[in-house]
Amino acid sequence: MSSSSARSSSLVAGLVFLILVGGFARWSAKGPPAPVPSSAPDSVFSAERAMRHVRAIAVRPHPIGGADHDRVRDYVVGELAALGLTPEIQRTTAIGTRFQQAGRVENVLTRLPGTAPGGPAVMLASHYDGVGAAPAASDAGSGTAVLLETLRALKAGAPLQHDVIALFTDGEEAGLLGAAAFVREHPWARDVKMILNFEARGTGGQAVMFQTGPGNYDQVSLLADLPHAAATSMAVTVYQFLPNDTDLSEFFALGTPALNFAFADGVERYHTSEDDADHIDPGAIQQEGGHALALSRAFGRGPLPRPATGNAVFFEAPFLGLIVYPEAAARPLVVVTLVLVVGFFITVIRSDRRWLLGLVLGLLGTVVAVAAGGGLAFLAGRQPPAGLAAWGPAVLFATALATVGAGVTLLTWALVRRWATAAAAALGPLLVWTILAVLTSWRLPGVSYVLVWPVLATALVGLAWRRLRESPAWLAVRWVPALVTLTVLVPVIYGMGLVAVGVTGPGGIAIGGLVPLALWLLAADLEAIAAERRWRVALAVSAVGVILIGLGLRAGRADTSHPIRSVLGYAEAADSGSGWLVTAAGFAPPGSWNLAALGPEARLVSTDSTGSDAAGPSWLTRLLGRSFPVMAAPAPRAGLAAPTIAVLADTVTPEGRSLTLSIRPAPGTEAIALRAIDTPVLATVIDGRPVDPSQFRYQAPTWSTTYSAPPDSGFSLGIVVPPTARPVLEVTAQSPGLPALPGVTIPPRPARVLPSQTGDLSVVYRRVALDSLPRP
């Protein structure tokens, strides 16, 4: 082949590869379906109709115990009654099992009867409370709207065989409290045989099914029949290891099949004041609602309980939709893949006497490229500007990291090719991928498809090379490994970097490391693209990547529209000491509004601080039972009212000392946190309900609990401590907003600085030695 022909062939290969990458990136970024208008037939889910509920709910923040909470509860009750359903309110004290949380909840429930009423039922669930800073249009006004509109459409259609229960939980944001109360106390819980839960972790994007109950092959197979189904077994597997929970975590106690849906684009507005009706994407509601309606009908007309099955491996592919096969097939599939890999190895070994050198160099090149790509991504994103999380700069920066990863791969490929043939060098990455494929197929079968299918395709095409290389069909067949690899890996890179985690930190490292891992597997494509100009191509791609990183960082600094989170609190000890303005240390970098709001006397109070009031009392780091470093500045005392504590009973036995306390909040209190100081607590009872700590996600070294939405009459707390213990409790009470502070002027927030999480709050602290309190 002449040099001009080789250059032309190289250019064509490069263009084809770029087109494939761009096409798969575009496919991965596909949005939700268009919202259906309100003029649609009554039996159809309409996001436009659902948005009426979102606008009515997301007027103001409505956290559990907040001033606007009851308005939203009554709205849901009224809408259910207007549909001709019979709503009920489950008012009870909820005891969380995932977190050290309790509270007074008001779940709203209704039941749409089927033709065989009173028996097994499908349950639709979402929560109607929100966090203190957010109007909660997405999290989870959207889920509430999905349930209301789905119930309306179900009533308009033919009746189902089974009942449909709609549960609007309370207190999800306070520790999954409403879900815990339903599971443990409501009689309908035993009827639930299928659960569909709806959540949000952003303001738009695709509604992804990201979590299932046990034996999901049956449910995922039904989901695969729906249009716009978005799900992967990798997401389901990985979610199990993340420090995240939804109400489904409590529903799992029922042992019932379940599907959990959420959308997560626009995560920068999650739990902020811009989680409102103006920023939510109705298409995301349409996708969740379409699934809710279709699956309610499918499960409501099918057998309940559902047929017992194993789990599934599943992922999306262009034009094919959701591909589903039993998890039990993962191991046989990887065995077939191993046979093909061994066959390919034998083919190369027979034709290349220096195959071992090529294998070793290819393996080293793969490892070095992955490490270098991830390391460079880490360094590039160490001090990212706030605007880098905005969509445009984030896409540019992600492209830059991927390009740098490609450049590193091409450089290592050029180096390895000095001593090894392309076929021999390809053995190294194929061995790495094969080992990972075997390990995941045995240990994490839900993730195995990401590795098995690319290896299988690469080995299969490698075996076919000698027979087909002179055939016109080879021009198409040679791209099969790239098509398969990009199908499974581009959505992973996109989802981690641009949706779930972000383009800096772990998300950026994933982009920088996964791109070289994928490209080294596609060694034949590297060879075709670089041809005889390997170093020139590698250096050019690396230079482009570096330039794009600079442009991405510059775009991030220039973007002033991206929201910046903020929380400002006022705290004081009830009995003595100064008041303090406080914010989380992570929210107060130099130049931030949070730091400016504290003023020039701001100082860091760390979690191991034992300082005096002048230095910043250590209890500031434990507001509401949580421990985190804070920035704090002295402020005038506001004279906040603290909770009152009374000892109702105090008995000692050889097994322990039992104390029963009555704790009454001051008016306006939304939550009370309690923490035992230097005293082990052997057992806890709240409002007569025992607390089981065995399932807590985190086993804290000290006892603590938080009670949300305490009634004016207070709540009871029973604790058992060692017989000789003299218990002391830290008590902090939270109320919304900041008090008037004489002489203190807090600057107004700039437009892009948003209240987030709890919103601005006031906290009063007490340290109570229980032996000092009067006895009845």
PDB file of N, CA and C in Angstrom, residues 347-385:
ATOM      1  N   THR A 347      -4.055 -18.524  18.015  1.00  0.00           N
ATOM      2  CA  THR A 347      -3.832 -18.031  16.658  1.00  0.00           C
ATOM      3  C   THR A 347      -2.645 -17.078  16.604  1.00  0.00           C
ATOM      4  N   VAL A 348      -2.572 -16.169  17.563  1.00  0.00           N
ATOM      5  CA  VAL A 348      -1.468 -15.208  17.583  1.00  0.00           C
ATOM      6  C   VAL A 348      -0.158 -15.889  17.916  1.00  0.00           C
ATOM      7  N   ILE A 349      -0.187 -16.807  18.866  1.00  0.00           N
ATOM      8  CA  ILE A 349       1.045 -17.497  19.279  1.00  0.00           C
ATOM      9  C   ILE A 349       1.653 -18.266  18.106  1.00  0.00           C
ATOM     10  N   ARG A 350       0.796 -18.891  17.310  1.00  0.00           N
ATOM     11  CA  ARG A 350       1.290 -19.660  16.175  1.00  0.00           C
ATOM     12  C   ARG A 350       1.914 -18.780  15.093  1.00  0.00           C
ATOM     13  N   SER A 351       1.460 -17.539  15.008  1.00  0.00           N
ATOM     14  CA  SER A 351       1.929 -16.681  13.909  1.00  0.00           C
ATOM     15  C   SER A 351       2.995 -15.678  14.334  1.00  0.00           C
ATOM     16  N   ASP A 352       3.273 -15.569  15.644  1.00  0.00           N
ATOM     17  CA  ASP A 352       4.203 -14.546  16.118  1.00  0.00           C
ATOM     18  C   ASP A 352       5.091 -15.145  17.204  1.00  0.00           C
ATOM     19  N   ARG A 353       6.367 -15.371  16.887  1.00  0.00           N
ATOM     20  CA  ARG A 353       7.273 -15.976  17.858  1.00  0.00           C
ATOM     21  C   ARG A 353       7.554 -15.058  19.046  1.00  0.00           C
ATOM     22  N   ARG A 354       7.344 -13.762  18.876  1.00  0.00           N
ATOM     23  CA  ARG A 354       7.605 -12.813  19.978  1.00  0.00           C
ATOM     24  C   ARG A 354       6.295 -12.423  20.686  1.00  0.00           C
ATOM     25  N   TRP A 355       5.363 -13.348  20.681  1.00  0.00           N
ATOM     26  CA  TRP A 355       4.041 -13.050  21.260  1.00  0.00           C
ATOM     27  C   TRP A 355       4.113 -12.728  22.754  1.00  0.00           C
ATOM     28  N   LEU A 356       5.005 -13.409  23.484  1.00  0.00           N
ATOM     29  CA  LEU A 356       5.079 -13.193  24.933  1.00  0.00           C
ATOM     30  C   LEU A 356       5.534 -11.772  25.242  1.00  0.00           C
ATOM     31  N   LEU A 357       6.533 -11.286  24.500  1.00  0.00           N
ATOM     32  CA  LEU A 357       6.974  -9.906  24.693  1.00  0.00           C
ATOM     33  C   LEU A 357       5.830  -8.944  24.398  1.00  0.00           C
ATOM     34  N   GLY A 358       5.114  -9.191  23.316  1.00  0.00           N
ATOM     35  CA  GLY A 358       3.990  -8.331  22.974  1.00  0.00           C
ATOM     36  C   GLY A 358       2.916  -8.339  24.043  1.00  0.00           C
ATOM     37  N   LEU A 359       2.634  -9.537  24.585  1.00  0.00           N
ATOM     38  CA  LEU A 359       1.620  -9.649  25.649  1.00  0.00           C
ATOM     39  C   LEU A 359       2.021  -8.823  26.867  1.00  0.00           C
ATOM     40  N   VAL A 360       3.266  -8.992  27.313  1.00  0.00           N
ATOM     41  CA  VAL A 360       3.738  -8.274  28.506  1.00  0.00           C
ATOM     42  C   VAL A 360       3.713  -6.766  28.274  1.00  0.00           C
ATOM     43  N   LEU A 361       4.203  -6.340  27.118  1.00  0.00           N
ATOM     44  CA  LEU A 361       4.216  -4.902  26.832  1.00  0.00           C
ATOM     45  C   LEU A 361       2.800  -4.353  26.691  1.00  0.00           C
ATOM     46  N   GLY A 362       1.930  -5.121  26.060  1.00  0.00           N
ATOM     47  CA  GLY A 362       0.543  -4.670  25.936  1.00  0.00           C
ATOM     48  C   GLY A 362      -0.140  -4.573  27.284  1.00  0.00           C
ATOM     49  N   LEU A 363       0.122  -5.531  28.166  1.00  0.00           N
ATOM     50  CA  LEU A 363      -0.447  -5.485  29.516  1.00  0.00           C
ATOM     51  C   LEU A 363       0.074  -4.261  30.268  1.00  0.00           C
ATOM     52  N   LEU A 364       1.404  -4.040  30.204  1.00  0.00           N
ATOM     53  CA  LEU A 364       1.981  -2.876  30.886  1.00  0.00           C
ATOM     54  C   LEU A 364       1.456  -1.578  30.290  1.00  0.00           C
ATOM     55  N   GLY A 365       1.360  -1.544  28.974  1.00  0.00           N
ATOM     56  CA  GLY A 365       0.840  -0.339  28.330  1.00  0.00           C
ATOM     57  C   GLY A 365      -0.576  -0.025  28.762  1.00  0.00           C
ATOM     58  N   THR A 366      -1.411  -1.054  28.891  1.00  0.00           N
ATOM     59  CA  THR A 366      -2.791  -0.854  29.339  1.00  0.00           C
ATOM     60  C   THR A 366      -2.828  -0.292  30.753  1.00  0.00           C
ATOM     61  N   VAL A 367      -2.077  -0.903  31.647  1.00  0.00           N
ATOM     62  CA  VAL A 367      -2.076  -0.473  33.053  1.00  0.00           C
ATOM     63  C   VAL A 367      -1.543   0.955  33.173  1.00  0.00           C
ATOM     64  N   VAL A 368      -0.453   1.241  32.477  1.00  0.00           N
ATOM     65  CA  VAL A 368       0.134   2.580  32.543  1.00  0.00           C
ATOM     66  C   VAL A 368      -0.816   3.623  31.980  1.00  0.00           C
ATOM     67  N   ALA A 369      -1.447   3.308  30.859  1.00  0.00           N
ATOM     68  CA  ALA A 369      -2.366   4.272  30.242  1.00  0.00           C
ATOM     69  C   ALA A 369      -3.564   4.548  31.142  1.00  0.00           C
ATOM     70  N   VAL A 370      -4.128   3.517  31.745  1.00  0.00           N
ATOM     71  CA  VAL A 370      -5.271   3.700  32.646  1.00  0.00           C
ATOM     72  C   VAL A 370      -4.862   4.547  33.855  1.00  0.00           C
ATOM     73  N   ALA A 371      -3.714   4.211  34.448  1.00  0.00           N
ATOM     74  CA  ALA A 371      -3.251   4.965  35.617  1.00  0.00           C
ATOM     75  C   ALA A 371      -2.940   6.410  35.248  1.00  0.00           C
ATOM     76  N   ALA A 372      -2.278   6.609  34.116  1.00  0.00           N
ATOM     77  CA  ALA A 372      -1.921   7.971  33.707  1.00  0.00           C
ATOM     78  C   ALA A 372      -3.167   8.778  33.354  1.00  0.00           C
ATOM     79  N   GLY A 373      -4.094   8.170  32.630  1.00  0.00           N
ATOM     80  CA  GLY A 373      -5.317   8.885  32.279  1.00  0.00           C
ATOM     81  C   GLY A 373      -6.115   9.294  33.501  1.00  0.00           C
ATOM     82  N   GLY A 374      -6.271   8.363  34.453  1.00  0.00           N
ATOM     83  CA  GLY A 374      -6.980   8.700  35.690  1.00  0.00           C
ATOM     84  C   GLY A 374      -6.239   9.729  36.519  1.00  0.00           C
ATOM     85  N   GLY A 375      -4.902   9.576  36.587  1.00  0.00           N
ATOM     86  CA  GLY A 375      -4.106  10.533  37.367  1.00  0.00           C
ATOM     87  C   GLY A 375      -4.148  11.932  36.790  1.00  0.00           C
ATOM     88  N   LEU A 376      -4.032  12.056  35.483  1.00  0.00           N
ATOM     89  CA  LEU A 376      -4.094  13.380  34.848  1.00  0.00           C
ATOM     90  C   LEU A 376      -5.477  14.000  35.029  1.00  0.00           C
ATOM     91  N   ALA A 377      -6.521  13.184  34.978  1.00  0.00           N
ATOM     92  CA  ALA A 377      -7.871  13.702  35.209  1.00  0.00           C
ATOM     93  C   ALA A 377      -8.016  14.217  36.636  1.00  0.00           C
ATOM     94  N   PHE A 378      -7.423  13.496  37.588  1.00  0.00           N
ATOM     95  CA  PHE A 378      -7.451  13.942  38.979  1.00  0.00           C
ATOM     96  C   PHE A 378      -6.742  15.290  39.139  1.00  0.00           C
ATOM     97  N   LEU A 379      -5.560  15.407  38.544  1.00  0.00           N
ATOM     98  CA  LEU A 379      -4.803  16.656  38.659  1.00  0.00           C
ATOM     99  C   LEU A 379      -5.533  17.815  37.983  1.00  0.00           C
ATOM    100  N   ALA A 380      -6.146  17.553  36.835  1.00  0.00           N
ATOM    101  CA  ALA A 380      -6.836  18.620  36.107  1.00  0.00           C
ATOM    102  C   ALA A 380      -8.039  19.145  36.877  1.00  0.00           C
ATOM    103  N   GLY A 381      -8.661  18.288  37.691  1.00  0.00           N
ATOM    104  CA  GLY A 381      -9.862  18.707  38.403  1.00  0.00           C
ATOM    105  C   GLY A 381      -9.672  18.943  39.878  1.00  0.00           C
ATOM    106  N   ARG A 382      -8.432  19.145  40.328  1.00  0.00           N
ATOM    107  CA  ARG A 382      -8.191  19.287  41.772  1.00  0.00           C
ATOM    108  C   ARG A 382      -8.829  20.535  42.347  1.00  0.00           C
ATOM    109  N   GLN A 383      -8.776  21.648  41.647  1.00  0.00           N
ATOM    110  CA  GLN A 383      -9.360  22.898  42.134  1.00  0.00           C
ATOM    111  C   GLN A 383     -10.296  23.459  41.064  1.00  0.00           C
ATOM    112  N   PRO A 384     -11.414  22.800  40.868  1.00  0.00           N
ATOM    113  CA  PRO A 384     -12.304  23.210  39.776  1.00  0.00           C
ATOM    114  C   PRO A 384     -13.076  24.481  40.121  1.00  0.00           C
ATOM    115  N   PRO A 385     -13.304  25.353  39.152  1.00  0.00           N
ATOM    116  CA  PRO A 385     -14.194  26.489  39.385  1.00  0.00           C
ATOM    117  C   PRO A 385     -15.624  26.004  39.536  1.00  0.00           C
TER     118      PRO A 385
END
